[in-house]
PDB file of C-alpha atoms and ligand atoms in Angstrom:
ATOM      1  CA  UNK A  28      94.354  74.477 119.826  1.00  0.00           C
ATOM      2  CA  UNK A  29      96.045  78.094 120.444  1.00  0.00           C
ATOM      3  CA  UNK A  30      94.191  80.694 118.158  1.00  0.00           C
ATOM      4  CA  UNK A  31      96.066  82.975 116.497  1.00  0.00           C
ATOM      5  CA  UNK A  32      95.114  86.879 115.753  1.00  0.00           C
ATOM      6  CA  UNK A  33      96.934  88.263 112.651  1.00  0.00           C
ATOM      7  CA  UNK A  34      97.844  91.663 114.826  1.00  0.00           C
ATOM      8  CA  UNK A  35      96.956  95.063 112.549  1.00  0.00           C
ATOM      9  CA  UNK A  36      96.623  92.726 109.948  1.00  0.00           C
ATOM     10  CA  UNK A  37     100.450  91.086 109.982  1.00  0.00           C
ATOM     11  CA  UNK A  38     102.401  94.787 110.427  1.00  0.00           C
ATOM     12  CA  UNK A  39     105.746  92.829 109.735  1.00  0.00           C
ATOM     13  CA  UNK A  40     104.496  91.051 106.803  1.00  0.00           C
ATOM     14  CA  UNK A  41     101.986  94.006 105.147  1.00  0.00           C
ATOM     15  CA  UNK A  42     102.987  96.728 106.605  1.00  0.00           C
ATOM     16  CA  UNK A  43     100.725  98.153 109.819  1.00  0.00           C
ATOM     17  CA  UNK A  44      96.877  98.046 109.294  1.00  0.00           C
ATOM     18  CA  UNK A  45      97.192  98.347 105.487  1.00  0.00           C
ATOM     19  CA  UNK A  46      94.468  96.619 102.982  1.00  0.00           C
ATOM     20  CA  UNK A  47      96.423  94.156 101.832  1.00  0.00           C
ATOM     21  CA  UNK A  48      97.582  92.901 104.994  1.00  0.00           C
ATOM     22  CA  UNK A  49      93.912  92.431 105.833  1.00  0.00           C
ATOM     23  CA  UNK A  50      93.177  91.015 102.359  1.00  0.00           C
ATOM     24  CA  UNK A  51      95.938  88.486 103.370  1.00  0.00           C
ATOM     25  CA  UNK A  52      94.714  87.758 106.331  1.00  0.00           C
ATOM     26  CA  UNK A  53      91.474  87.312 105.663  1.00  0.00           C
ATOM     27  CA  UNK A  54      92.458  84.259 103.606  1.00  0.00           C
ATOM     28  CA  UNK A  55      95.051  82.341 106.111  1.00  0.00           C
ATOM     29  CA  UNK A  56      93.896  79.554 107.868  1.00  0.00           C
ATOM     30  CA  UNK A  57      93.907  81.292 111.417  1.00  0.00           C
ATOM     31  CA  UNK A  58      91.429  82.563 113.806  1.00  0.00           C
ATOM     32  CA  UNK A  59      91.196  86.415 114.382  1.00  0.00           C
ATOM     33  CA  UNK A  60      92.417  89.210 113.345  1.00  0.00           C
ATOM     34  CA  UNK A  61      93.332  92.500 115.570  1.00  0.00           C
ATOM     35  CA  UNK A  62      92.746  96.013 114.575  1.00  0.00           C
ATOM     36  CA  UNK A  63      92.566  99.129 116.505  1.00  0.00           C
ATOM     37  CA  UNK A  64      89.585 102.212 115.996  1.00  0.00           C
ATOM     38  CA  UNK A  65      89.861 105.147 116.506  1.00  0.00           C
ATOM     39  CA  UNK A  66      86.699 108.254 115.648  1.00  0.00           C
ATOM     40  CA  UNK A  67      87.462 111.020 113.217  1.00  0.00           C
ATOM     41  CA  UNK A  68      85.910 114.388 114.013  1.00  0.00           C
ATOM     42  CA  UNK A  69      83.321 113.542 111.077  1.00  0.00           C
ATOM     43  CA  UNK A  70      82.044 110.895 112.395  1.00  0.00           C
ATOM     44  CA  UNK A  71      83.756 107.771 110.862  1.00  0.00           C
ATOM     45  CA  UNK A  72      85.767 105.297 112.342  1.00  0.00           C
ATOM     46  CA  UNK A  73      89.137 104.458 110.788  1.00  0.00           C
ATOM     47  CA  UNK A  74      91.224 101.740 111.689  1.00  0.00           C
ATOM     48  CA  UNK A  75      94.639 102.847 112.763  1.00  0.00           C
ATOM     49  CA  UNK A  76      97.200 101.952 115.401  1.00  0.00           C
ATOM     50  CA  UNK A  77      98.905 104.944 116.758  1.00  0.00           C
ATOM     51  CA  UNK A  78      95.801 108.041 117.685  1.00  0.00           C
ATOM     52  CA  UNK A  79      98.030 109.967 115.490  1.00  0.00           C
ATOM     53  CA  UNK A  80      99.332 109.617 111.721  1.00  0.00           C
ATOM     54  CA  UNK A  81     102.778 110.751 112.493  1.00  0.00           C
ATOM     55  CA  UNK A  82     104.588 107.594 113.482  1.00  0.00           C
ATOM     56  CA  UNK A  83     103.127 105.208 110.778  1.00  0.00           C
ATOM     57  CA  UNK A  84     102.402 107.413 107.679  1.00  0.00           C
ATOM     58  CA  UNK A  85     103.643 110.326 105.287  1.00  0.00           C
ATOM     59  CA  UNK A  86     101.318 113.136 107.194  1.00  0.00           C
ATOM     60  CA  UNK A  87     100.749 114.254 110.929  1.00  0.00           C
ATOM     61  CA  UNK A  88      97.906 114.900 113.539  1.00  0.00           C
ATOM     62  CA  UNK A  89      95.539 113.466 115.847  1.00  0.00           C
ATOM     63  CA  UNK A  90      92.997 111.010 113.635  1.00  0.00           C
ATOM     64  CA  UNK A  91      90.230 112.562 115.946  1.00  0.00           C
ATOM     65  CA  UNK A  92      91.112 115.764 114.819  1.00  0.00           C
ATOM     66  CA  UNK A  93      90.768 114.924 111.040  1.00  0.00           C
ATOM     67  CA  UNK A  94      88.281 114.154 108.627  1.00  0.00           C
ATOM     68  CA  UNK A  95      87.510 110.649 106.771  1.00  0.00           C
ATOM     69  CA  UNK A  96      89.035 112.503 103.376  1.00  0.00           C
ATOM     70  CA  UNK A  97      92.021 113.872 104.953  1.00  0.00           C
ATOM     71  CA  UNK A  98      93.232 110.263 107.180  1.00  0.00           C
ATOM     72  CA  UNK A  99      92.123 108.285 103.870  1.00  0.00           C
ATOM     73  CA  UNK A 100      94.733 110.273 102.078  1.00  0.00           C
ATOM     74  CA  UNK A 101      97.385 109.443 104.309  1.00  0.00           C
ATOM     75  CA  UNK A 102     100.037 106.930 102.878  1.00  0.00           C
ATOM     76  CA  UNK A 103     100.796 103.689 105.196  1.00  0.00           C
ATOM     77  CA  UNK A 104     104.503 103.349 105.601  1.00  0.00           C
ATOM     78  CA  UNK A 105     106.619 100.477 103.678  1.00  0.00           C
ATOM     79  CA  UNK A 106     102.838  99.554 102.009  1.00  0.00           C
ATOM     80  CA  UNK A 107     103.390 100.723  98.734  1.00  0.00           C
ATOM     81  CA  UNK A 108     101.580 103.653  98.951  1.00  0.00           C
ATOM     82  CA  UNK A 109      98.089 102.371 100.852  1.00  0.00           C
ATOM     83  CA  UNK A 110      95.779 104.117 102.525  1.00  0.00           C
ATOM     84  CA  UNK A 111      94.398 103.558 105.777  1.00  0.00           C
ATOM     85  CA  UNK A 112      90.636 101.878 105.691  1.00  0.00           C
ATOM     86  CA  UNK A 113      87.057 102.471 107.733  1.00  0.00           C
ATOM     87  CA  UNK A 114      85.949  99.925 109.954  1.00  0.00           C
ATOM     88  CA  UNK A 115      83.149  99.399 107.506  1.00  0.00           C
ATOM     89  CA  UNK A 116      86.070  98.323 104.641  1.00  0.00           C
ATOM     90  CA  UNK A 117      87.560  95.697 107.450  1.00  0.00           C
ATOM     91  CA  UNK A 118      83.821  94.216 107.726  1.00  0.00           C
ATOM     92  CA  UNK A 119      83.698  93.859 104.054  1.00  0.00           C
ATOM     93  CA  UNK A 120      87.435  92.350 103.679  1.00  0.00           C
ATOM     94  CA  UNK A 121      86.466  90.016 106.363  1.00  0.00           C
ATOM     95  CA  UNK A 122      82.632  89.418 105.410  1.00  0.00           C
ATOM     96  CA  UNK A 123      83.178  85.854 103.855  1.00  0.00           C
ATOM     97  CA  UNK A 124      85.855  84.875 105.478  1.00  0.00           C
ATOM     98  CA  UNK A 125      86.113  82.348 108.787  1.00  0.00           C
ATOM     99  CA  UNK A 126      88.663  84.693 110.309  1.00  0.00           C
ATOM    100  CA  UNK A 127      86.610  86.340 113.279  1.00  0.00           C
ATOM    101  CA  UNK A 128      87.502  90.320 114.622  1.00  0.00           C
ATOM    102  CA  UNK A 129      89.337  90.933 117.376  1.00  0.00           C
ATOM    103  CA  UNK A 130      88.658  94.640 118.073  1.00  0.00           C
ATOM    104  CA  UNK A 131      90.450  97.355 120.292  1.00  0.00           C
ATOM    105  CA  UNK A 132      89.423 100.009 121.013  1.00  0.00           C
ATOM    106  CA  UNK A 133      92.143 102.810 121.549  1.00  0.00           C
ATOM    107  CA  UNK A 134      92.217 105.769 124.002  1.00  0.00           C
ATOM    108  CA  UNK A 135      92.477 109.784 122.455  1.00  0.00           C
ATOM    109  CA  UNK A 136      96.257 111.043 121.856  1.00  0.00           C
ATOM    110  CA  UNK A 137      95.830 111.746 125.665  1.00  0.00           C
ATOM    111  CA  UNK A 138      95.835 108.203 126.764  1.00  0.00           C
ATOM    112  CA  UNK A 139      92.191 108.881 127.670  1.00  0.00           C
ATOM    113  CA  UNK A 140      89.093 107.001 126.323  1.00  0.00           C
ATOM    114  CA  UNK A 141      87.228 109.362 123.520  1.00  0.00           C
ATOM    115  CA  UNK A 142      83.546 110.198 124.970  1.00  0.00           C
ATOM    116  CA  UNK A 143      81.145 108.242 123.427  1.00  0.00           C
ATOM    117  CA  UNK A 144      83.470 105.905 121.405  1.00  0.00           C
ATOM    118  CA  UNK A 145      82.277 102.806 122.387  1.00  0.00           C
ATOM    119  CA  UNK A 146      78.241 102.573 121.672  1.00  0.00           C
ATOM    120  CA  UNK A 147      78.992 103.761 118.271  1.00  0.00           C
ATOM    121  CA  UNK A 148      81.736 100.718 117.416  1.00  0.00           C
ATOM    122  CA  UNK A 149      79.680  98.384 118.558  1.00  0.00           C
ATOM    123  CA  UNK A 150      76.411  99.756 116.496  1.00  0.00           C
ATOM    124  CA  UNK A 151      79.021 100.089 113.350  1.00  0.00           C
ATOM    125  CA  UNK A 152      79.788  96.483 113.537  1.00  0.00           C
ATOM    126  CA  UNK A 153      75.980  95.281 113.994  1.00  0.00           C
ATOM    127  CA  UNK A 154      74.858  97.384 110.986  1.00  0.00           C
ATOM    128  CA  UNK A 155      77.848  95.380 109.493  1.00  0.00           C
ATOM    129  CA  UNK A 156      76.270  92.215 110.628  1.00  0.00           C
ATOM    130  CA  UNK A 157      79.967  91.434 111.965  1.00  0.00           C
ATOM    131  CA  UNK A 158      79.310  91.858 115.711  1.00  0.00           C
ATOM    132  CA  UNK A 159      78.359  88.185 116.589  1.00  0.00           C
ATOM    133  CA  UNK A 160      81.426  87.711 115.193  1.00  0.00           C
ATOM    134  CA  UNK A 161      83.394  90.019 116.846  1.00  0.00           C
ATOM    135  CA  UNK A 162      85.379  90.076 120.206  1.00  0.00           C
ATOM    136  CA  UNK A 163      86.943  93.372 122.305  1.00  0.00           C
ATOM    137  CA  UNK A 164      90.293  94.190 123.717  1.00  0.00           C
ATOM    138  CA  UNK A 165      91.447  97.070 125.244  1.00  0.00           C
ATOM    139  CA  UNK A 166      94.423  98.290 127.856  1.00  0.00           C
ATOM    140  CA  UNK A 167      91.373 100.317 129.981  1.00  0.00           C
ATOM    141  CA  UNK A 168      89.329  98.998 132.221  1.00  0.00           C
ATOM    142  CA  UNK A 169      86.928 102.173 131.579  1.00  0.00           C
ATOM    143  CA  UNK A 170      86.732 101.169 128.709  1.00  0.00           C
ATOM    144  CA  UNK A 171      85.882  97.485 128.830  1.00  0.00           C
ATOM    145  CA  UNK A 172      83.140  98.781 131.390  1.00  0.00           C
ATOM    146  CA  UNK A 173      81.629 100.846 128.568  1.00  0.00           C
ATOM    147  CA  UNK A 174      81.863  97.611 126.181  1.00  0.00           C
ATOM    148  CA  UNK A 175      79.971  95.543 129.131  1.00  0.00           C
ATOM    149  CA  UNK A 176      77.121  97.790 128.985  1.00  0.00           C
ATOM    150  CA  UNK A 177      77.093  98.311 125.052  1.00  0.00           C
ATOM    151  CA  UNK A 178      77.608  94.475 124.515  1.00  0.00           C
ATOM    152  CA  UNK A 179      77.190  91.220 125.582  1.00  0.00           C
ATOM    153  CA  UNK A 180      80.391  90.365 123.393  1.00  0.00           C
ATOM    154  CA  UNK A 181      83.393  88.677 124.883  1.00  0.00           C
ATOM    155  CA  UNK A 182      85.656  91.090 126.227  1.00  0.00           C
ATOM    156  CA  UNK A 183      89.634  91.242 126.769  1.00  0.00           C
ATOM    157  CA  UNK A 184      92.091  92.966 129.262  1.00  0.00           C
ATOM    158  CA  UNK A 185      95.512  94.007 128.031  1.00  0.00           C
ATOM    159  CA  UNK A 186      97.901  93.764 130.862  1.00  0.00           C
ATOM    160  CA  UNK A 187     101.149  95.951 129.917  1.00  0.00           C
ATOM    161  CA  UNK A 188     103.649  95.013 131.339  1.00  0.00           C
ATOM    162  CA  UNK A 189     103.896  98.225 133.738  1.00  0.00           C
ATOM    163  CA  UNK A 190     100.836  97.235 135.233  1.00  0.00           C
ATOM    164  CA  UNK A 191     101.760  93.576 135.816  1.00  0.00           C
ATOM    165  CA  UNK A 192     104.709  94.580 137.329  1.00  0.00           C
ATOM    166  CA  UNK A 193     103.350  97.839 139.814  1.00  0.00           C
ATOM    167  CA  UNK A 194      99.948  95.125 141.114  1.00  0.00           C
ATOM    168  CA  UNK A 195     101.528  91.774 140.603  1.00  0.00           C
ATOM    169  CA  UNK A 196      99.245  89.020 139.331  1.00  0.00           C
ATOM    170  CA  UNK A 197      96.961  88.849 142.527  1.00  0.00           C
ATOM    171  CA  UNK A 198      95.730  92.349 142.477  1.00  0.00           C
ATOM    172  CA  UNK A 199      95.324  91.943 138.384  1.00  0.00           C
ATOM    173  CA  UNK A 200      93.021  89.007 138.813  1.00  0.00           C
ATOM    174  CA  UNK A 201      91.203  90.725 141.706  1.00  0.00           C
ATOM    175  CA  UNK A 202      90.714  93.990 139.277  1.00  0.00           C
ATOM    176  CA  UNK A 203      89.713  91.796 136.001  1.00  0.00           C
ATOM    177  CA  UNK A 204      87.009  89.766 138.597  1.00  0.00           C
ATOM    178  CA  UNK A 205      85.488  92.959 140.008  1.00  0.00           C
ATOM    179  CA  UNK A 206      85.128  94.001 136.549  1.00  0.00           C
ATOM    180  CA  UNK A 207      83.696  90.451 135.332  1.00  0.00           C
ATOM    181  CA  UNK A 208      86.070  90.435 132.818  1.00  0.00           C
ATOM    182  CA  UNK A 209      86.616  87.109 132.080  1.00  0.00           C
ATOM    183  CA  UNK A 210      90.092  87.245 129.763  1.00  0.00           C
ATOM    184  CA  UNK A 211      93.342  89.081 129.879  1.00  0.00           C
ATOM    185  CA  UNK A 212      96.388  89.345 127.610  1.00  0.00           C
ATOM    186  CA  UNK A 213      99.952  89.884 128.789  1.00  0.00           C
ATOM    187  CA  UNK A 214     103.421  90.908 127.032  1.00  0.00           C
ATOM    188  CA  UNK A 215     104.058  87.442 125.264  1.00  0.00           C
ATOM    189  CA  UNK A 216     107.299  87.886 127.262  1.00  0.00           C
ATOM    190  CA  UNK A 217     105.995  88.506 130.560  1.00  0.00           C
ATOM    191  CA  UNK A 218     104.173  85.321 130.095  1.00  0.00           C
ATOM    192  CA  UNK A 219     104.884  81.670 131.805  1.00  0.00           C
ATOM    193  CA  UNK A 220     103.422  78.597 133.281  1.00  0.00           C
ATOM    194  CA  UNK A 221     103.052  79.945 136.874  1.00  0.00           C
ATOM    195  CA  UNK A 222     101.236  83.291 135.785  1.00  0.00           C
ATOM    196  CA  UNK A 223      98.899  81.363 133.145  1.00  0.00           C
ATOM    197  CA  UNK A 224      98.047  78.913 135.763  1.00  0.00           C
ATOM    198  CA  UNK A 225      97.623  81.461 138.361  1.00  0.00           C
ATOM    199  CA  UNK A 226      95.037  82.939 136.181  1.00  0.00           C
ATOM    200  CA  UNK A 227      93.661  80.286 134.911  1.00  0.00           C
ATOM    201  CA  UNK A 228      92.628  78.551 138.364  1.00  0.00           C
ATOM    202  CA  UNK A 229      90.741  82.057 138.979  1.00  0.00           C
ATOM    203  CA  UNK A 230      88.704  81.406 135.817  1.00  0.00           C
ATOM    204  CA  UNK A 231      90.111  83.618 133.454  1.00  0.00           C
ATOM    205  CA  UNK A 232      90.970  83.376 130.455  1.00  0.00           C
ATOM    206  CA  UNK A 233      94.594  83.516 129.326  1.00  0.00           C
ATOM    207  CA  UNK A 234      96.524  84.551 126.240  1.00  0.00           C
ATOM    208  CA  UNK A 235      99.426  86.802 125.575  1.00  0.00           C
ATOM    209  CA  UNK A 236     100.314  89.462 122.880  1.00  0.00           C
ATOM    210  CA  UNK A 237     103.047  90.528 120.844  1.00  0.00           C
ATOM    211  CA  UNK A 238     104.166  87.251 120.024  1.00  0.00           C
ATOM    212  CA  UNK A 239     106.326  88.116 116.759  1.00  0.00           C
ATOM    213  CA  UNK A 240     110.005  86.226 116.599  1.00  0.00           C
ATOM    214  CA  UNK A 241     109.894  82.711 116.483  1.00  0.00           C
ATOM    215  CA  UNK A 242     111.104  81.870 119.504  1.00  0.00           C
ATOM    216  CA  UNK A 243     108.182  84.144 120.853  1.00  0.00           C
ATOM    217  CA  UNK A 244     105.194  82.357 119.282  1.00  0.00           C
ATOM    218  CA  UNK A 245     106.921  78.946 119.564  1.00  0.00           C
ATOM    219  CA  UNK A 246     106.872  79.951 123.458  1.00  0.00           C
ATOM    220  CA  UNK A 247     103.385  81.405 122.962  1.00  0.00           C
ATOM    221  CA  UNK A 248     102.536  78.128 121.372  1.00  0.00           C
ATOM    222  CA  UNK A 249     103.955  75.450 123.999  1.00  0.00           C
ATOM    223  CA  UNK A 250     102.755  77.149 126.881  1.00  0.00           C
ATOM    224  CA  UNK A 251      99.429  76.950 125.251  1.00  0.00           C
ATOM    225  CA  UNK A 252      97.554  80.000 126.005  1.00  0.00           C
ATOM    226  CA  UNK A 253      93.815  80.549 124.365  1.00  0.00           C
ATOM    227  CA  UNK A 254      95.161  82.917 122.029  1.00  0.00           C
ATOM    228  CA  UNK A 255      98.531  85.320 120.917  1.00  0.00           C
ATOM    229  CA  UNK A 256      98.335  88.334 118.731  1.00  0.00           C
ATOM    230  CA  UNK A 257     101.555  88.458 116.070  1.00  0.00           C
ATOM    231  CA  UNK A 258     102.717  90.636 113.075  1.00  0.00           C
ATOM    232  CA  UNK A 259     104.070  87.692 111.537  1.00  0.00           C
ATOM    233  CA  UNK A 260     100.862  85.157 110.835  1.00  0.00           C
ATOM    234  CA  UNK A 261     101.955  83.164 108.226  1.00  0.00           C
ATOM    235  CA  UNK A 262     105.212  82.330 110.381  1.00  0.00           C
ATOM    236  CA  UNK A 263     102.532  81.597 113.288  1.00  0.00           C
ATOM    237  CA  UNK A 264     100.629  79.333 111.052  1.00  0.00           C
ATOM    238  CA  UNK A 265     103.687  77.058 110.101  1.00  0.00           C
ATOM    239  CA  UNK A 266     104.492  77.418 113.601  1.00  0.00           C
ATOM    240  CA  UNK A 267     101.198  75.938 114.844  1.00  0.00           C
ATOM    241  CA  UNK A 268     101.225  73.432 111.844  1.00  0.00           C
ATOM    242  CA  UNK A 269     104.582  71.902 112.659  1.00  0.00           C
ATOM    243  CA  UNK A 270     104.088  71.760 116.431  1.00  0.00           C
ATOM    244  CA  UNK A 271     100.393  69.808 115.579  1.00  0.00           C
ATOM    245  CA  UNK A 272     102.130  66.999 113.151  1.00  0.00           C
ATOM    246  CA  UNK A 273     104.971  66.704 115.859  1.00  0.00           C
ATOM    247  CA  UNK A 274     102.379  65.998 118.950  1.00  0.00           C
ATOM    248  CA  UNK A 275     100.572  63.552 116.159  1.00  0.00           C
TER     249      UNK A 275
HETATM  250 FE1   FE B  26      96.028  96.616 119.109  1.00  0.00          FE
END
């Protein structure tokens, strides 16, 4: 059955990356759910879309550039006033639940990995005993090298769809196999049978992201990729439901 990844926690249901859309997530009957990390120059990691507050909150500047204190007072847009959370809150939120993590790991404000980043994510989420249970995504390839060596984890290539485009679907699934990465994610509308099988038949895993109308995870759904990332879940899981009792 196509999993399902409750994207930044369901951003068009909860607002983006806010507590309660992770709260509510936590207790749907789906498989993952995404997040992004980013460091803050004190040494936490916060979980947070954008590498700035600007676009999604009441205050401004790089996260890296801030402390814990000063992100943590930030106020998530249209979430009734929440604040954005640690990576060690999502690992509680999600502690007893059977939704696993699907974690991405986000470049610096200047679209460039942050030094470093990656060792200390993936020792976060083993002190957090949520690692085994954890999976990686990211758009850069430098970056999912730095994962392979930090963890034996399962790791995830976001394909934009500039890339897809410029290399074409040959040269992508030559780059993700000299990079043994072994599953990529395209633009849910970039996606179709040709490219998934294309992909497939190279042994890689397929599945496609920002699958958030209805006609994009129904699509997401009957083409039946491993996996889609939406900011609508609970639409997703009625979705999935209905197509299930219809095939029984
Ligand atoms: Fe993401």
């Amino acid at each position: 059955m196509t999993r399902i990844a409750s994207h930044r926690g369901g951003t068009l249901e909860f607002g983006d990356s806010t507590p309660r859309g992770f709260a509510a997530t936590a207790a749907m009957p789906l498989d993952e759910v995404e997040f992004d990390v980013h460091p803050t120059a004190d040494g936490a990691i916060m979980v947070h879309h954008d590498a700035t507050l600007d676009r999604t909150t009441d205050r401004t500047g790089a996260l890296a550039a801030l402390t814990e204190a000063e992100i943590r007072s930030a106020a998530i847009d249209y979430a009734a006033g929440e604040h954005p959370i640690s990576l060690s809150d999502l690992c509680a939120i999600f502690r007893n639940s059977s939704v696993d993590l699907r974690c991405e790991i986000k470049p610096g404000a200047d679209g460039l990995p942050y030094a470093g980043f990656v060792p200390r994510v993936v020792e976060t989420l083993e002190r957090e005993d949520m690692l085994r249970r954890t999976g990686f995504s990211s758009f850069l390839i430098a970056t999912l090298d730095e994962l392979a060596v930090a963890s034996d984890r399962p790791r995830l290539w976001l394909v934009s769809p500039a890339v897809l485009r410029q290399l074409g679907p040959a040269a992508v699934i030559e780059l993700a196999r000299s990079h043994a990465i072994p599953e990529i994610g395209v633009d849910v509308d970039m996606a179709d049978a040709a490219l998934m099988e294309m992909v497939q038949r190279a042994g890689i895993d397929f599945g496609v992201w920002g699958a958030h109308s209805m006609i994009q995870i129904d699509k997401a759904l009957h083409l039946g990729v491993k996996v889609f990332t939406t900011d609508r879940p609970s639409l997703a899981i009625v979705r999935r439901r209905l197509l299930v009792e219809t095939a029984a």
